[in-house]
Structure formats: structure tokens, C-alpha cells
Amino acid sequence: MRFFGRLEKYVWSELQAPFLLGLAGFTFSIILTKLFDLVGKLFDKKVPISVMLGLLVNELPGIFLLTLPIATVLAVLAGIGRLASQSELTAFRAAGISPLRIFFPVFLFAGLITGSASWVAHDLSPASVPRRKALVAEVQRGRDPAREIEPGTFYMRLPGAVFYARSAAETIQGRIFEGVFLHVESGEINSELIVAARAKIVFD
């Protein structure tokens, strides 16, 4: 038996179309949801389109980790289900073809998708984290939270932190806050409360 004969190519082709359609459909749905979320959060901050697209691109590895397995399940259910519904599996068995040969393309297909998902999880996804942090920092710098903070109110737009200041004054060094409380979440359980007489918001 050849490694990949006409039968294997036929079964493989039955998996390709539903997989590609499922991957495109599921990925597009999640991208659309995240795009609306990004637009809602960043539109009022006048964030450049390039930054928004960069944030969206860096979300793709995490999206593919969700859609690759779902599309694979859809491909197997749709492809093998069609062969079964048209009695083609019965015809293959009647012709003396072993189940191992029939389902070999399915195992190979699943193995390739598993390898691809593993590459995304171990290479692409970690590599996107620093780029995403850099883009978020760029958004924060462009937003200038020091100008957004209103004295006497809690400011909750800082990542993992809540800022409060009793008053603010304009100086040569920039905007200086007085009577400051800063609550920082350092983990799922741990948190830290910082109290200061004066403070200035800077980006490092």
C-alpha cells in the first residue's frame, strides 16, 4: 500500500473543506468581537489605527488556540459524517479496506493540527506578550492619565491599580498630586496600599 493513495487523498479532501470553513468562521467571529471591544475602549482615546491593528494581530495566537481544536472537531464530524451518511464507509469495508487505512488520514490530520497548536502555544503566543505590553504602554502614554485624573475621585483606568488624590497642582515638573492613595493588585490574592503626601505619574 502506498503511503498516501487515492483513498487517503479522498478522505483527506473530505476533512479540508469543513476545517478551513470552520477555522475561518470561528476565527472571524472572535476577531469581530475583540475588534468591537477594542474600538469601544480606544475610540475615545484617539488611538492610531496602527496601534489598534497591532493589538488585534497580537491577539491572533490566543484566538488560534481556541479555533484550531474546534475546527478540527468540526472537520472530523462533517467529513466522516458525510462518508457514513452516504454509506461510503460501508462500501470501503465491503471492498476489504481496513478501518486503519480509512482513518489514517484522520489521525494524520489531527496530528498536524496538534503540532500546529503546540507551536502556536509555545512560540507565537509567548512572543506576542512583550509586543502587546509595548502597545498597551504606548496607548497609556498617549492617553496621559495624569490629565484624566480628577482630584477627589477614584481613577480606575490604570492597569491593576486604583488611584486617588485629594488635590492636584500644575508645576514646572508637571502635574503634582497631593494626598495620594494608590491600591495596587500584585496578584490574585495579594494587594498593596501606598499612601503618599505628594506624587507624580511617570512612565518608565
PDB file of C-alpha atoms in Angstrom:
ATOM      1  CA  MET A   1       0.000   0.000   0.000  1.00  0.00           C
ATOM      2  CA  ARG A   2       1.286   3.432  -0.870  1.00  0.00           C
ATOM      3  CA  PHE A   3       1.705   5.884   1.967  1.00  0.00           C
ATOM      4  CA  PHE A   4      -0.952   8.219   0.576  1.00  0.00           C
ATOM      5  CA  GLY A   5      -3.050   6.621  -2.169  1.00  0.00           C
ATOM      6  CA  ARG A   6      -6.282   7.683  -3.809  1.00  0.00           C
ATOM      7  CA  LEU A   7      -8.370   6.581  -0.824  1.00  0.00           C
ATOM      8  CA  GLU A   8      -6.286   8.558   1.650  1.00  0.00           C
ATOM      9  CA  LYS A   9      -6.395  11.638  -0.584  1.00  0.00           C
ATOM     10  CA  TYR A  10     -10.160  11.304  -0.848  1.00  0.00           C
ATOM     11  CA  VAL A  11     -10.675  11.099   2.911  1.00  0.00           C
ATOM     12  CA  TRP A  12      -8.199  13.958   3.394  1.00  0.00           C
ATOM     13  CA  SER A  13     -10.144  16.145   0.969  1.00  0.00           C
ATOM     14  CA  GLU A  14     -13.325  15.469   2.940  1.00  0.00           C
ATOM     15  CA  LEU A  15     -11.616  16.945   6.021  1.00  0.00           C
ATOM     16  CA  GLN A  16     -10.049  20.005   4.397  1.00  0.00           C
ATOM     17  CA  ALA A  17     -13.130  21.981   3.360  1.00  0.00           C
ATOM     18  CA  PRO A  18     -15.036  21.864   6.687  1.00  0.00           C
ATOM     19  CA  PHE A  19     -11.802  22.532   8.587  1.00  0.00           C
ATOM     20  CA  LEU A  20     -10.955  25.658   6.572  1.00  0.00           C
ATOM     21  CA  LEU A  21     -14.540  26.915   6.701  1.00  0.00           C
ATOM     22  CA  GLY A  22     -14.768  26.267  10.434  1.00  0.00           C
ATOM     23  CA  LEU A  23     -11.379  27.870  11.155  1.00  0.00           C
ATOM     24  CA  ALA A  24     -12.241  30.948   9.095  1.00  0.00           C
ATOM     25  CA  GLY A  25     -15.731  31.272  10.565  1.00  0.00           C
ATOM     26  CA  PHE A  26     -14.798  30.795  14.223  1.00  0.00           C
ATOM     27  CA  THR A  27     -11.694  32.995  13.940  1.00  0.00           C
ATOM     28  CA  PHE A  28     -13.621  35.767  12.192  1.00  0.00           C
ATOM     29  CA  SER A  29     -16.353  35.684  14.848  1.00  0.00           C
ATOM     30  CA  ILE A  30     -13.862  36.047  17.711  1.00  0.00           C
ATOM     31  CA  ILE A  31     -11.851  38.723  15.860  1.00  0.00           C
ATOM     32  CA  LEU A  32     -15.036  40.684  15.233  1.00  0.00           C
ATOM     33  CA  THR A  33     -15.951  40.507  18.923  1.00  0.00           C
ATOM     34  CA  LYS A  34     -12.479  41.646  20.004  1.00  0.00           C
ATOM     35  CA  LEU A  35     -12.461  44.374  17.355  1.00  0.00           C
ATOM     36  CA  PHE A  36     -15.703  45.857  18.662  1.00  0.00           C
ATOM     37  CA  ASP A  37     -14.302  45.659  22.194  1.00  0.00           C
ATOM     38  CA  LEU A  38     -11.079  47.420  21.171  1.00  0.00           C
ATOM     39  CA  VAL A  39     -12.920  50.107  19.246  1.00  0.00           C
ATOM     40  CA  GLY A  40     -15.206  50.718  22.210  1.00  0.00           C
ATOM     41  CA  LYS A  41     -12.277  51.085  24.600  1.00  0.00           C
ATOM     42  CA  LEU A  42      -9.879  53.022  22.395  1.00  0.00           C
ATOM     43  CA  PHE A  43     -12.066  55.177  20.166  1.00  0.00           C
ATOM     44  CA  ASP A  44     -12.471  57.967  22.705  1.00  0.00           C
ATOM     45  CA  LYS A  45      -8.720  57.970  23.404  1.00  0.00           C
ATOM     46  CA  LYS A  46      -7.776  58.784  19.779  1.00  0.00           C
ATOM     47  CA  VAL A  47      -5.550  55.726  19.461  1.00  0.00           C
ATOM     48  CA  PRO A  48      -3.923  55.381  15.991  1.00  0.00           C
ATOM     49  CA  ILE A  49      -5.312  52.692  13.696  1.00  0.00           C
ATOM     50  CA  SER A  50      -1.857  51.084  13.512  1.00  0.00           C
ATOM     51  CA  VAL A  51      -1.837  50.541  17.283  1.00  0.00           C
ATOM     52  CA  MET A  52      -5.332  49.067  17.240  1.00  0.00           C
ATOM     53  CA  LEU A  53      -4.388  46.691  14.411  1.00  0.00           C
ATOM     54  CA  GLY A  54      -1.206  45.767  16.273  1.00  0.00           C
ATOM     55  CA  LEU A  55      -3.200  44.877  19.387  1.00  0.00           C
ATOM     56  CA  LEU A  56      -5.586  42.813  17.271  1.00  0.00           C
ATOM     57  CA  VAL A  57      -2.763  40.954  15.483  1.00  0.00           C
ATOM     58  CA  ASN A  58      -1.165  40.093  18.819  1.00  0.00           C
ATOM     59  CA  GLU A  59      -4.469  38.544  19.894  1.00  0.00           C
ATOM     60  CA  LEU A  60      -4.372  36.059  16.982  1.00  0.00           C
ATOM     61  CA  PRO A  61      -2.190  33.372  18.673  1.00  0.00           C
ATOM     62  CA  GLY A  62      -4.640  33.137  21.575  1.00  0.00           C
ATOM     63  CA  ILE A  63      -7.560  33.058  19.145  1.00  0.00           C
ATOM     64  CA  PHE A  64      -5.999  30.235  17.101  1.00  0.00           C
ATOM     65  CA  LEU A  65      -5.501  28.199  20.272  1.00  0.00           C
ATOM     66  CA  LEU A  66      -9.294  28.226  20.606  1.00  0.00           C
ATOM     67  CA  THR A  67     -10.334  27.865  16.979  1.00  0.00           C
ATOM     68  CA  LEU A  68      -7.876  25.187  15.798  1.00  0.00           C
ATOM     69  CA  PRO A  69      -9.286  22.404  18.026  1.00  0.00           C
ATOM     70  CA  ILE A  70     -12.893  23.464  17.356  1.00  0.00           C
ATOM     71  CA  ALA A  71     -12.334  23.498  13.581  1.00  0.00           C
ATOM     72  CA  THR A  72     -10.650  20.079  13.769  1.00  0.00           C
ATOM     73  CA  VAL A  73     -13.617  18.549  15.590  1.00  0.00           C
ATOM     74  CA  LEU A  74     -15.959  20.128  13.042  1.00  0.00           C
ATOM     75  CA  ALA A  75     -13.892  18.741  10.154  1.00  0.00           C
ATOM     76  CA  VAL A  76     -13.919  15.186  11.543  1.00  0.00           C
ATOM     77  CA  LEU A  77     -17.638  15.279  12.346  1.00  0.00           C
ATOM     78  CA  ALA A  78     -18.598  16.778   8.987  1.00  0.00           C
ATOM     79  CA  GLY A  79     -16.161  14.814   6.812  1.00  0.00           C
ATOM     80  CA  ILE A  80     -16.546  11.370   8.343  1.00  0.00           C
ATOM     81  CA  GLY A  81     -20.236  12.015   8.957  1.00  0.00           C
ATOM     82  CA  ARG A  82     -20.781  12.621   5.246  1.00  0.00           C
ATOM     83  CA  LEU A  83     -18.933   9.421   4.343  1.00  0.00           C
ATOM     84  CA  ALA A  84     -21.093   7.500   6.797  1.00  0.00           C
ATOM     85  CA  SER A  85     -24.350   9.108   5.689  1.00  0.00           C
ATOM     86  CA  GLN A  86     -23.609   8.258   2.034  1.00  0.00           C
ATOM     87  CA  SER A  87     -22.742   4.642   3.002  1.00  0.00           C
ATOM     88  CA  GLU A  88     -19.223   5.142   1.641  1.00  0.00           C
ATOM     89  CA  LEU A  89     -17.656   3.743   4.801  1.00  0.00           C
ATOM     90  CA  THR A  90     -19.779   0.623   4.349  1.00  0.00           C
ATOM     91  CA  ALA A  91     -18.646   0.355   0.726  1.00  0.00           C
ATOM     92  CA  PHE A  92     -14.991   0.692   1.777  1.00  0.00           C
ATOM     93  CA  ARG A  93     -15.363  -2.104   4.316  1.00  0.00           C
ATOM     94  CA  ALA A  94     -17.203  -4.282   1.776  1.00  0.00           C
ATOM     95  CA  ALA A  95     -14.269  -3.785  -0.603  1.00  0.00           C
ATOM     96  CA  GLY A  96     -11.957  -5.212   2.051  1.00  0.00           C
ATOM     97  CA  ILE A  97     -10.306  -1.932   3.063  1.00  0.00           C
ATOM     98  CA  SER A  98      -9.214  -1.961   6.700  1.00  0.00           C
ATOM     99  CA  PRO A  99     -10.505   0.699   9.149  1.00  0.00           C
ATOM    100  CA  LEU A 100      -6.883   1.666   9.878  1.00  0.00           C
ATOM    101  CA  ARG A 101      -6.347   2.689   6.262  1.00  0.00           C
ATOM    102  CA  ILE A 102      -9.652   4.544   6.125  1.00  0.00           C
ATOM    103  CA  PHE A 103      -8.965   6.553   9.282  1.00  0.00           C
ATOM    104  CA  PHE A 104      -5.214   7.007   8.754  1.00  0.00           C
ATOM    105  CA  PRO A 105      -5.761  10.468   7.129  1.00  0.00           C
ATOM    106  CA  VAL A 106      -7.890  11.465  10.125  1.00  0.00           C
ATOM    107  CA  PHE A 107      -5.106  10.545  12.570  1.00  0.00           C
ATOM    108  CA  LEU A 108      -2.526  12.325  10.409  1.00  0.00           C
ATOM    109  CA  PHE A 109      -4.742  15.409  10.101  1.00  0.00           C
ATOM    110  CA  ALA A 110      -5.309  15.555  13.852  1.00  0.00           C
ATOM    111  CA  GLY A 111      -1.570  15.114  14.468  1.00  0.00           C
ATOM    112  CA  LEU A 112      -0.684  18.007  12.174  1.00  0.00           C
ATOM    113  CA  ILE A 113      -3.214  20.294  13.842  1.00  0.00           C
ATOM    114  CA  THR A 114      -1.932  19.244  17.282  1.00  0.00           C
ATOM    115  CA  GLY A 115       1.618  20.112  16.222  1.00  0.00           C
ATOM    116  CA  SER A 116       0.465  23.456  14.838  1.00  0.00           C
ATOM    117  CA  ALA A 117      -1.423  24.292  18.042  1.00  0.00           C
ATOM    118  CA  SER A 118       1.628  23.329  20.097  1.00  0.00           C
ATOM    119  CA  TRP A 119       3.826  25.643  18.002  1.00  0.00           C
ATOM    120  CA  VAL A 120       1.349  28.489  18.467  1.00  0.00           C
ATOM    121  CA  ALA A 121       1.188  27.873  22.237  1.00  0.00           C
ATOM    122  CA  HIS A 122       4.940  27.578  22.808  1.00  0.00           C
ATOM    123  CA  ASP A 123       6.331  30.051  20.264  1.00  0.00           C
ATOM    124  CA  LEU A 124       3.838  32.515  18.819  1.00  0.00           C
ATOM    125  CA  SER A 125       1.784  33.155  21.942  1.00  0.00           C
ATOM    126  CA  PRO A 126       4.726  33.928  24.300  1.00  0.00           C
ATOM    127  CA  ALA A 127       6.365  36.075  21.603  1.00  0.00           C
ATOM    128  CA  SER A 128       3.236  38.210  21.316  1.00  0.00           C
ATOM    129  CA  VAL A 129       3.162  39.092  25.035  1.00  0.00           C
ATOM    130  CA  PRO A 130       6.009  41.694  25.071  1.00  0.00           C
ATOM    131  CA  ARG A 131       4.725  43.250  21.845  1.00  0.00           C
ATOM    132  CA  ARG A 132       1.257  43.548  23.323  1.00  0.00           C
ATOM    133  CA  LYS A 133       2.632  45.112  26.520  1.00  0.00           C
ATOM    134  CA  ALA A 134       4.580  47.638  24.437  1.00  0.00           C
ATOM    135  CA  LEU A 135       1.446  48.589  22.510  1.00  0.00           C
ATOM    136  CA  VAL A 136      -0.588  48.924  25.710  1.00  0.00           C
ATOM    137  CA  ALA A 137       2.142  51.152  27.176  1.00  0.00           C
ATOM    138  CA  GLU A 138       2.012  53.275  24.010  1.00  0.00           C
ATOM    139  CA  VAL A 139      -1.740  53.638  24.428  1.00  0.00           C
ATOM    140  CA  GLN A 140      -1.289  54.639  28.056  1.00  0.00           C
ATOM    141  CA  ARG A 141       1.396  57.192  27.207  1.00  0.00           C
ATOM    142  CA  GLY A 142      -0.783  58.713  24.527  1.00  0.00           C
ATOM    143  CA  ARG A 143      -3.702  58.865  26.930  1.00  0.00           C
ATOM    144  CA  ASP A 144      -1.809  60.807  29.621  1.00  0.00           C
ATOM    145  CA  PRO A 145      -3.760  59.644  32.693  1.00  0.00           C
ATOM    146  CA  ALA A 146      -2.262  62.496  34.708  1.00  0.00           C
ATOM    147  CA  ARG A 147      -4.574  64.799  32.733  1.00  0.00           C
ATOM    148  CA  GLU A 148      -7.560  62.485  33.111  1.00  0.00           C
ATOM    149  CA  ILE A 149      -7.409  62.156  36.890  1.00  0.00           C
ATOM    150  CA  GLU A 150      -9.878  64.357  38.698  1.00  0.00           C
ATOM    151  CA  PRO A 151      -8.950  65.180  42.322  1.00  0.00           C
ATOM    152  CA  GLY A 152     -11.367  63.785  44.872  1.00  0.00           C
ATOM    153  CA  THR A 153     -12.433  60.826  42.664  1.00  0.00           C
ATOM    154  CA  PHE A 154     -11.129  57.294  42.252  1.00  0.00           C
ATOM    155  CA  TYR A 155      -9.300  56.731  38.965  1.00  0.00           C
ATOM    156  CA  MET A 156      -9.617  53.083  37.875  1.00  0.00           C
ATOM    157  CA  ARG A 157      -8.064  53.069  34.380  1.00  0.00           C
ATOM    158  CA  LEU A 158      -4.535  52.250  35.476  1.00  0.00           C
ATOM    159  CA  PRO A 159      -3.720  48.542  34.812  1.00  0.00           C
ATOM    160  CA  GLY A 160      -4.180  46.627  38.083  1.00  0.00           C
ATOM    161  CA  ALA A 161      -4.389  49.762  40.206  1.00  0.00           C
ATOM    162  CA  VAL A 162      -6.777  52.347  41.640  1.00  0.00           C
ATOM    163  CA  PHE A 163      -5.534  55.915  42.148  1.00  0.00           C
ATOM    164  CA  TYR A 164      -6.959  58.644  44.382  1.00  0.00           C
ATOM    165  CA  ALA A 165      -5.680  62.160  45.018  1.00  0.00           C
ATOM    166  CA  ARG A 166      -7.126  64.844  47.270  1.00  0.00           C
ATOM    167  CA  SER A 167      -5.857  67.718  45.084  1.00  0.00           C
ATOM    168  CA  ALA A 168      -3.606  68.484  42.110  1.00  0.00           C
ATOM    169  CA  ALA A 169      -1.319  71.375  41.209  1.00  0.00           C
ATOM    170  CA  GLU A 170       0.401  72.394  37.967  1.00  0.00           C
ATOM    171  CA  THR A 171       4.178  72.829  38.350  1.00  0.00           C
ATOM    172  CA  ILE A 172       7.242  73.086  36.129  1.00  0.00           C
ATOM    173  CA  GLN A 173       7.823  69.360  36.642  1.00  0.00           C
ATOM    174  CA  GLY A 174       4.280  68.580  35.515  1.00  0.00           C
ATOM    175  CA  ARG A 175       1.072  67.832  37.369  1.00  0.00           C
ATOM    176  CA  ILE A 176       1.697  67.025  41.043  1.00  0.00           C
ATOM    177  CA  PHE A 177      -0.938  65.256  43.144  1.00  0.00           C
ATOM    178  CA  GLU A 178      -1.307  65.677  46.892  1.00  0.00           C
ATOM    179  CA  GLY A 179      -2.915  63.383  49.459  1.00  0.00           C
ATOM    180  CA  VAL A 180      -2.426  60.260  47.341  1.00  0.00           C
ATOM    181  CA  PHE A 181      -3.759  56.729  47.834  1.00  0.00           C
ATOM    182  CA  LEU A 182      -2.695  54.008  45.382  1.00  0.00           C
ATOM    183  CA  HIS A 183      -4.104  50.485  45.586  1.00  0.00           C
ATOM    184  CA  VAL A 184      -2.071  48.012  43.503  1.00  0.00           C
ATOM    185  CA  GLU A 185      -3.083  44.425  42.721  1.00  0.00           C
ATOM    186  CA  SER A 186       0.157  42.390  42.816  1.00  0.00           C
ATOM    187  CA  GLY A 187      -1.542  39.025  42.289  1.00  0.00           C
ATOM    188  CA  GLU A 188      -4.817  37.167  42.526  1.00  0.00           C
ATOM    189  CA  ILE A 189      -4.698  37.391  46.326  1.00  0.00           C
ATOM    190  CA  ASN A 190      -2.010  39.906  47.286  1.00  0.00           C
ATOM    191  CA  SER A 191      -2.505  43.646  47.043  1.00  0.00           C
ATOM    192  CA  GLU A 192      -0.665  46.728  48.262  1.00  0.00           C
ATOM    193  CA  LEU A 193      -1.852  50.114  49.505  1.00  0.00           C
ATOM    194  CA  ILE A 194       0.510  53.048  49.027  1.00  0.00           C
ATOM    195  CA  VAL A 195      -0.077  56.358  50.809  1.00  0.00           C
ATOM    196  CA  ALA A 196       1.927  59.463  49.897  1.00  0.00           C
ATOM    197  CA  ALA A 197       1.810  63.176  50.604  1.00  0.00           C
ATOM    198  CA  ARG A 198       2.750  64.042  47.008  1.00  0.00           C
ATOM    199  CA  ALA A 199       3.032  62.026  43.795  1.00  0.00           C
ATOM    200  CA  LYS A 200       3.633  62.389  40.070  1.00  0.00           C
ATOM    201  CA  ILE A 201       2.638  59.912  37.357  1.00  0.00           C
ATOM    202  CA  VAL A 202       5.504  58.957  35.037  1.00  0.00           C
ATOM    203  CA  PHE A 203       6.069  56.125  32.538  1.00  0.00           C
ATOM    204  CA  ASP A 204       9.208  54.004  32.816  1.00  0.00           C
TER     205      ASP A 204
END
